[in-house]
XYZ file of C-alpha atoms in Angstrom:
487
model
C -47.348 149.874 -112.635
C -48.452 146.574 -114.099
C -48.369 145.285 -117.675
C -52.178 145.363 -117.915
C -52.206 149.162 -117.577
C -49.409 149.492 -120.147
C -51.400 147.368 -122.646
C -54.599 149.367 -122.006
C -52.868 152.676 -122.418
C -51.186 151.493 -125.651
C -54.566 150.316 -127.056
C -56.019 153.733 -126.205
C -53.199 155.482 -127.972
C -53.652 153.289 -131.057
C -57.236 154.474 -131.332
C -56.474 158.193 -130.868
C -57.442 159.206 -134.333
C -58.106 162.815 -133.414
C -61.546 163.261 -134.846
C -63.749 162.123 -137.638
C -62.632 162.115 -141.173
C -64.872 163.672 -143.837
C -65.499 162.150 -147.194
C -64.707 165.556 -148.692
C -61.216 165.562 -147.217
C -58.460 165.367 -149.870
C -56.425 162.198 -149.855
C -53.242 164.159 -149.433
C -54.542 165.767 -146.212
C -55.732 162.334 -144.931
C -52.348 160.754 -145.558
C -50.555 163.604 -143.875
C -52.946 163.316 -140.819
C -52.281 159.532 -140.653
C -48.537 160.147 -140.660
C -48.896 162.648 -137.852
C -51.010 160.197 -135.810
C -48.385 157.411 -136.310
C -45.665 159.822 -135.093
C -47.811 160.777 -132.107
C -48.308 157.153 -131.121
C -44.600 156.513 -131.196
C -43.935 159.679 -129.295
C -46.491 158.723 -126.567
C -44.902 155.270 -126.158
C -41.384 156.622 -125.914
C -42.482 159.266 -123.383
C -44.398 156.665 -121.336
C -41.427 154.331 -121.184
C -39.054 157.193 -120.279
C -41.264 158.219 -117.398
C -41.623 154.650 -116.267
C -37.842 154.083 -116.178
C -37.287 157.401 -114.491
C -39.872 156.559 -111.829
C -38.199 153.212 -111.199
C -34.774 154.961 -110.783
C -36.051 157.497 -108.286
C -38.196 154.949 -106.480
C -35.223 152.933 -105.281
C -34.571 153.383 -101.553
C -31.308 155.163 -100.655
C -30.923 153.320 -97.332
C -32.367 149.868 -96.654
C -34.744 149.589 -93.653
C -33.306 148.088 -90.419
C -33.817 144.396 -89.653
C -35.818 143.532 -86.573
C -35.346 140.325 -84.630
C -38.871 140.291 -83.227
C -40.508 139.724 -86.591
C -41.801 143.289 -86.782
C -43.051 144.320 -90.231
C -42.856 147.819 -91.522
C -46.287 149.322 -92.195
C -47.146 150.258 -95.793
C -46.491 153.901 -96.535
C -49.547 155.976 -97.425
C -47.639 158.791 -99.222
C -44.658 158.835 -101.524
C -41.267 159.454 -99.874
C -39.881 162.984 -99.583
C -38.022 164.288 -102.623
C -35.117 166.624 -102.960
C -35.942 170.265 -103.003
C -34.740 170.657 -106.610
C -37.051 167.922 -107.772
C -39.952 169.559 -105.975
C -39.322 172.798 -107.750
C -39.118 170.821 -110.952
C -42.671 169.690 -110.293
C -43.802 173.294 -109.878
C -42.016 174.189 -113.159
C -43.712 171.324 -114.995
C -47.057 172.359 -113.578
C -46.643 176.069 -114.633
C -45.394 175.001 -118.106
C -48.327 172.634 -118.552
C -50.836 175.300 -117.517
C -49.392 177.689 -120.031
C -49.280 175.123 -122.780
C -52.870 174.086 -122.080
C -54.016 177.663 -122.337
C -52.184 178.127 -125.585
C -53.529 174.888 -127.100
C -57.125 175.781 -126.224
C -57.301 179.520 -126.935
C -54.622 180.102 -129.599
C -53.970 176.737 -131.293
C -57.499 175.420 -130.866
C -56.106 171.898 -131.037
C -57.935 168.853 -129.590
C -54.988 166.607 -130.521
C -52.637 168.861 -128.532
C -54.937 168.924 -125.517
C -55.191 165.162 -125.701
C -51.360 164.671 -125.887
C -50.810 167.028 -122.952
C -53.421 165.187 -120.870
C -51.594 161.912 -121.565
C -48.283 163.447 -120.370
C -49.974 164.848 -117.208
C -51.540 161.495 -116.444
C -48.103 159.809 -116.691
C -46.155 162.502 -114.856
C -48.489 163.863 -112.163
C -50.473 160.692 -111.859
C -48.397 157.488 -112.110
C -44.873 158.892 -111.835
C -45.592 161.400 -108.992
C -48.350 159.100 -107.671
C -50.792 161.923 -107.346
C -48.629 163.938 -104.881
C -48.440 166.874 -104.774
C -52.139 167.152 -105.617
C -53.697 170.444 -106.354
C -57.103 169.090 -105.283
C -55.893 168.119 -101.814
C -53.592 171.167 -101.407
C -56.526 173.392 -100.263
C -56.603 171.360 -97.041
C -52.987 172.171 -96.344
C -53.552 175.852 -96.981
C -56.692 175.814 -94.757
C -54.852 174.169 -91.945
C -52.043 176.692 -92.196
C -54.511 179.583 -91.911
C -56.085 178.203 -88.713
C -53.137 176.529 -87.036
C -50.107 178.750 -86.326
C -47.971 175.630 -85.637
C -48.405 174.215 -89.135
C -46.328 175.607 -91.996
C -47.561 174.759 -95.437
C -44.753 173.843 -97.866
C -43.966 176.294 -100.669
C -44.515 173.646 -103.304
C -47.999 172.821 -101.973
C -48.867 176.552 -101.975
C -47.722 176.786 -105.612
C -49.874 173.823 -106.629
C -52.857 175.458 -104.922
C -52.416 178.987 -106.242
C -51.188 178.385 -109.826
C -54.309 176.690 -111.306
C -56.594 179.195 -109.491
C -54.582 182.144 -110.894
C -54.731 180.706 -114.453
C -58.497 180.228 -114.090
C -58.925 183.973 -113.737
C -57.533 184.448 -117.232
C -57.907 181.129 -119.112
C -60.793 179.384 -117.324
C -60.433 175.701 -116.433
C -57.200 175.075 -118.314
C -56.027 172.982 -115.429
C -59.030 170.650 -115.871
C -58.485 170.597 -119.597
C -55.171 168.735 -119.759
C -53.125 169.103 -116.536
C -55.141 167.385 -113.837
C -54.345 163.653 -113.817
C -57.804 162.850 -112.321
C -59.553 164.470 -115.258
C -57.088 162.948 -117.823
C -57.774 159.394 -116.506
C -61.528 159.895 -116.697
C -61.231 161.417 -120.162
C -59.167 158.485 -121.380
C -61.795 155.855 -120.434
C -64.696 157.760 -121.872
C -66.184 155.570 -124.554
C -69.887 156.239 -125.152
C -70.964 159.444 -123.379
C -74.600 159.660 -122.278
C -76.358 162.971 -121.778
C -77.222 163.668 -118.118
C -80.691 165.220 -117.718
C -80.593 168.928 -117.153
C -82.410 168.753 -113.778
C -80.010 166.089 -112.542
C -76.979 168.034 -113.835
C -78.009 171.143 -112.016
C -78.864 169.324 -108.773
C -75.560 167.336 -108.659
C -73.571 170.505 -109.433
C -74.186 171.638 -105.822
C -72.286 168.702 -104.398
C -68.731 169.971 -105.074
C -69.416 173.142 -103.095
C -70.805 171.101 -100.187
C -67.785 168.857 -100.302
C -65.548 171.940 -100.306
C -67.200 173.324 -97.250
C -66.871 169.984 -95.388
C -63.194 169.673 -96.367
C -62.403 173.147 -95.137
C -64.226 172.439 -91.828
C -62.355 169.277 -91.038
C -59.028 170.728 -92.155
C -59.459 173.926 -90.186
C -60.097 171.953 -87.005
C -57.123 169.652 -87.589
C -59.415 166.625 -87.716
C -58.889 164.986 -91.073
C -57.933 165.622 -94.669
C -61.113 164.072 -96.075
C -60.244 164.901 -99.761
C -57.026 162.806 -99.543
C -58.598 160.069 -97.460
C -61.426 159.601 -99.955
C -59.649 160.325 -103.222
C -60.819 157.618 -105.596
C -57.891 157.845 -108.084
C -54.741 158.207 -105.968
C -54.847 154.525 -104.906
C -54.958 153.618 -108.650
C -51.975 155.872 -109.315
C -50.024 154.194 -106.522
C -51.299 150.693 -107.251
C -51.927 150.286 -103.560
C -54.524 151.165 -100.917
C -57.510 149.686 -99.143
C -59.854 147.518 -101.024
C -62.697 149.997 -100.460
C -60.804 152.844 -102.121
C -59.644 150.655 -105.016
C -63.230 149.601 -105.516
C -64.384 153.197 -105.392
C -61.856 154.213 -107.976
C -62.856 151.353 -110.245
C -66.521 152.392 -109.865
C -65.743 155.949 -110.943
C -63.879 154.718 -113.943
C -66.705 152.377 -114.893
C -69.154 155.214 -114.568
C -66.779 157.484 -116.527
C -67.022 155.187 -119.545
C -70.579 156.530 -120.026
C -70.765 159.784 -118.049
C -68.121 162.342 -118.919
C -65.851 163.028 -115.913
C -68.285 162.300 -113.103
C -65.837 163.070 -110.337
C -64.798 166.416 -111.905
C -68.374 167.527 -112.536
C -70.188 166.282 -109.481
C -67.700 165.923 -106.658
C -64.311 167.666 -107.061
C -64.027 170.424 -104.443
C -61.089 172.043 -106.201
C -63.111 172.129 -109.348
C -65.728 174.184 -107.480
C -63.097 176.867 -106.883
C -62.003 176.685 -110.493
C -65.670 177.096 -111.506
C -65.750 180.362 -109.597
C -62.591 181.613 -111.250
C -63.736 180.587 -114.684
C -66.973 182.534 -114.273
C -65.017 185.809 -114.249
C -62.163 184.683 -116.512
C -60.731 187.138 -119.014
C -60.927 184.637 -121.924
C -63.580 182.084 -122.622
C -63.816 179.125 -124.985
C -65.524 179.992 -128.302
C -66.673 177.101 -130.461
C -66.460 178.713 -133.893
C -63.486 180.605 -135.273
C -65.695 183.500 -136.366
C -69.522 182.927 -136.373
C -72.025 180.165 -135.583
C -74.101 178.318 -138.118
C -76.300 176.723 -135.407
C -75.824 173.223 -136.794
C -75.821 171.792 -133.207
C -72.860 169.489 -133.851
C -70.993 171.012 -130.904
C -73.924 170.329 -128.581
C -73.923 166.662 -129.547
C -70.144 166.430 -129.272
C -69.798 167.849 -125.793
C -69.842 165.045 -123.234
C -70.139 167.381 -120.242
C -73.403 169.211 -121.060
C -71.567 172.524 -121.133
C -73.085 173.849 -124.420
C -75.873 176.327 -123.912
C -78.583 176.714 -126.505
C -79.446 180.116 -128.026
C -81.994 182.084 -126.012
C -82.584 185.357 -127.874
C -86.435 185.442 -128.003
C -87.790 188.036 -125.633
C -90.145 186.730 -122.964
C -93.823 187.783 -122.956
C -94.894 190.354 -120.329
C -96.828 187.731 -118.338
C -93.809 185.365 -118.276
C -91.434 188.214 -117.416
C -93.746 189.248 -114.496
C -93.746 185.618 -113.188
C -89.950 185.383 -113.420
C -89.510 188.682 -111.504
C -91.930 187.474 -108.841
C -90.118 184.193 -108.425
C -86.776 185.984 -108.219
C -88.079 188.311 -105.471
C -89.230 185.319 -103.467
C -85.880 183.585 -103.812
C -83.997 186.652 -102.739
C -86.266 186.950 -99.660
C -85.736 183.210 -98.938
C -81.910 183.410 -99.082
C -81.480 184.807 -95.474
C -83.802 182.026 -94.236
C -81.702 179.397 -95.959
C -78.572 180.814 -94.365
C -80.057 180.743 -90.895
C -81.684 177.266 -91.207
C -78.502 175.874 -92.694
C -76.359 177.321 -89.939
C -78.642 176.017 -87.173
C -78.686 172.520 -88.739
C -74.865 172.528 -89.037
C -74.465 173.495 -85.296
C -76.682 170.554 -84.329
C -74.484 168.148 -86.243
C -71.267 169.550 -84.874
C -71.079 167.101 -81.971
C -71.212 164.065 -84.264
C -68.816 165.674 -86.713
C -66.239 166.454 -83.970
C -65.899 162.735 -83.267
C -63.744 162.499 -86.418
C -61.051 164.400 -84.467
C -58.721 161.993 -82.701
C -58.405 164.190 -79.588
C -62.143 164.318 -79.106
C -62.478 160.574 -79.668
C -59.702 159.815 -77.139
C -61.239 162.188 -74.608
C -64.577 160.459 -74.840
C -62.962 157.049 -74.468
C -61.033 158.175 -71.447
C -64.059 159.813 -69.780
C -66.253 156.745 -70.401
C -63.681 154.158 -69.307
C -64.720 152.755 -65.962
C -62.001 150.044 -65.559
C -58.509 150.870 -64.400
C -55.875 151.846 -66.893
C -53.519 149.163 -65.649
C -53.400 146.551 -68.427
C -51.740 143.170 -68.193
C -50.029 141.698 -71.196
C -49.204 143.391 -74.470
C -50.963 146.742 -75.077
C -52.641 147.715 -78.273
C -52.357 151.220 -79.825
C -55.653 152.179 -78.171
C -54.463 150.973 -74.776
C -51.305 152.989 -75.056
C -53.256 156.093 -76.058
C -55.533 155.704 -73.033
C -52.571 155.115 -70.772
C -50.881 158.338 -71.961
C -54.225 160.213 -71.622
C -54.332 159.103 -67.972
C -51.035 160.894 -67.347
C -52.360 164.262 -68.480
C -56.163 164.128 -68.430
C -56.693 167.840 -67.817
C -54.812 168.813 -70.964
C -56.629 166.207 -72.980
C -60.083 167.240 -71.835
C -59.303 170.944 -72.236
C -58.101 170.411 -75.767
C -61.165 168.297 -76.656
C -63.481 170.966 -75.220
C -61.751 173.637 -77.330
C -62.100 171.494 -80.470
C -65.764 170.953 -79.775
C -66.260 174.661 -79.431
C -64.546 175.284 -82.768
C -66.772 172.650 -84.369
C -69.921 174.424 -83.150
C -68.745 177.668 -84.846
C -67.650 175.742 -87.899
C -70.932 173.927 -88.061
C -72.782 177.303 -88.162
C -70.509 178.527 -90.961
C -70.684 175.270 -92.914
C -74.481 175.130 -92.709
C -74.770 178.747 -93.755
C -72.396 177.973 -96.602
C -74.627 175.131 -97.822
C -77.687 177.368 -97.581
C -75.908 180.031 -99.571
C -74.916 177.566 -102.275
C -78.493 176.250 -102.649
C -79.920 179.732 -102.636
C -77.518 181.058 -105.340
C -78.169 178.031 -107.451
C -81.959 178.561 -107.360
C -81.468 182.243 -108.132
C -79.203 181.564 -111.109
C -81.724 179.126 -112.555
C -84.415 181.805 -112.362
C -82.483 184.367 -114.363
C -82.933 184.743 -118.148
C -79.830 185.230 -120.328
C -79.739 186.177 -123.924
C -77.615 184.103 -126.209
C -77.642 184.423 -130.009
C -75.350 181.322 -130.649
C -74.441 178.027 -129.063
C -71.976 178.958 -126.357
C -70.094 176.947 -123.743
C -70.995 177.782 -120.110
C -67.846 179.371 -118.666
C -68.105 177.538 -115.346
C -69.080 174.133 -116.676
C -66.781 174.045 -119.751
C -63.728 171.839 -119.105
C -61.897 173.232 -122.209
C -61.427 169.716 -123.619
C -61.541 171.261 -127.201
C -63.806 168.478 -128.560
C -66.261 170.996 -129.926
C -63.651 172.588 -132.164
C -63.313 169.454 -134.252
C -67.090 169.158 -134.861
C -67.619 172.735 -135.933
C -67.907 172.850 -139.770
C -66.498 176.327 -139.939
C -63.501 175.330 -137.932
C -62.856 172.362 -140.285
C -63.060 174.696 -143.242
C -60.446 176.992 -141.554
C -58.178 173.989 -141.098
C -58.653 172.864 -144.648
C -60.421 169.653 -143.690
C -63.687 170.622 -145.487
C -64.150 172.638 -148.672
C -65.940 175.976 -148.442
C -69.692 175.474 -149.113
C -69.905 171.969 -147.771
C -73.073 170.895 -145.923
C -73.288 172.669 -142.602
C -71.047 175.621 -143.560
C -72.124 179.190 -144.320
C -72.830 180.013 -147.930
C -74.141 183.594 -147.370
C -73.029 186.569 -145.503
C -72.447 185.901 -141.746
C -74.832 188.740 -140.790
C -77.825 186.631 -141.942
C -77.026 183.738 -139.566
C -78.335 181.229 -142.104
C -76.647 177.959 -143.008
C -77.079 175.916 -146.187
C -77.896 172.696 -144.339
C -77.998 171.697 -140.738
C -77.215 168.358 -139.231
C -78.894 167.126 -136.091
């Protein structure tokens, strides 16, 4: 962890004012809030330094590597070293505690400052201290491989990181995305001037996480690759190491994240796709106002993720309703065709996709090698692999044939999954929903708690605005009328 990152994080903490100040706020309350902010900044710095020193202590090697006389250099490790079992259980305990605290801060405390502080802690602990491992996003690959490969046993800690956020999403929505995921916390920290993504582009890109999820399951189930881990744009930044391509990809996401709220979380994260499904049926959902909505639209302007839905209470005309029903009927009839066409397309691409498996690639190289396997001079890793393949060619070709067969079946399922995702998205867009107030979309809402601070009624409840200020209700809530609206 270099000094540039420390300086950047400290500058970000210095500007964490926790919302806009109103001219109507009493001086006593403003002074109290400034004191709280100063204490929070000092607390963040002490916590950051503590985690930094702890990481340095645990990062020291217990045994030095052996010395080779031939000039051999040890390859760079791609994953952090194994930890003691007690420390792994500590990670699970921190995860569960952070999930519970995030849910409490969002649904009970309704505190943007608390969510922000917890996200900073999660970024330091799960991101830079634990170096992105264990990662809940990549854990779904381990669970998938364990389901399809009897010889692979998924670690208990990895299973806990996969199950815990999903279980919480059934009750508290995307609390994991709110303040526990280090990927989201890092993107949230660099967000400076959010731009609104057009609705048509937002809806179209929202299909990509489900497609990525299906591809990750396919390659993990066949034992070919963990594509989520290999193409994770932020883990190389957490570890301060990696290929130039991945570091450049992570930097590109952060640069885009300065103007587009959490682009990876919204348009690519496969684990976020699972959390979206859980949040759709969650027991509790985020409500912007503490009691009733004045429809001032401040929350809509404050949300950087396009998750606030406008009111839609006007009944449709009979002609428009007939057209909607006709379109819905066509889409329902089209859904089986999308499944079949998608499955057929996926099966045709299975041969090319199977080449990502090392066994299939080695079998093709062995079958297409016309020269003798006797090699003079030092052998490369590829030469050694071909030499070993020549010792048991039948086993190699049999295994490659079995993997190719599994890819054909997986291609059918993956293509049908993509067709199902596209069909369901089109059907959902054709449905009319009645909403009387501005409400967050359960699936799209990341529970960042920004909208709380911009709601006039919430600020009145907290004592930051006097009752009857512009944008607050002056009459009975049943009338749904506000004294003044701000756009």
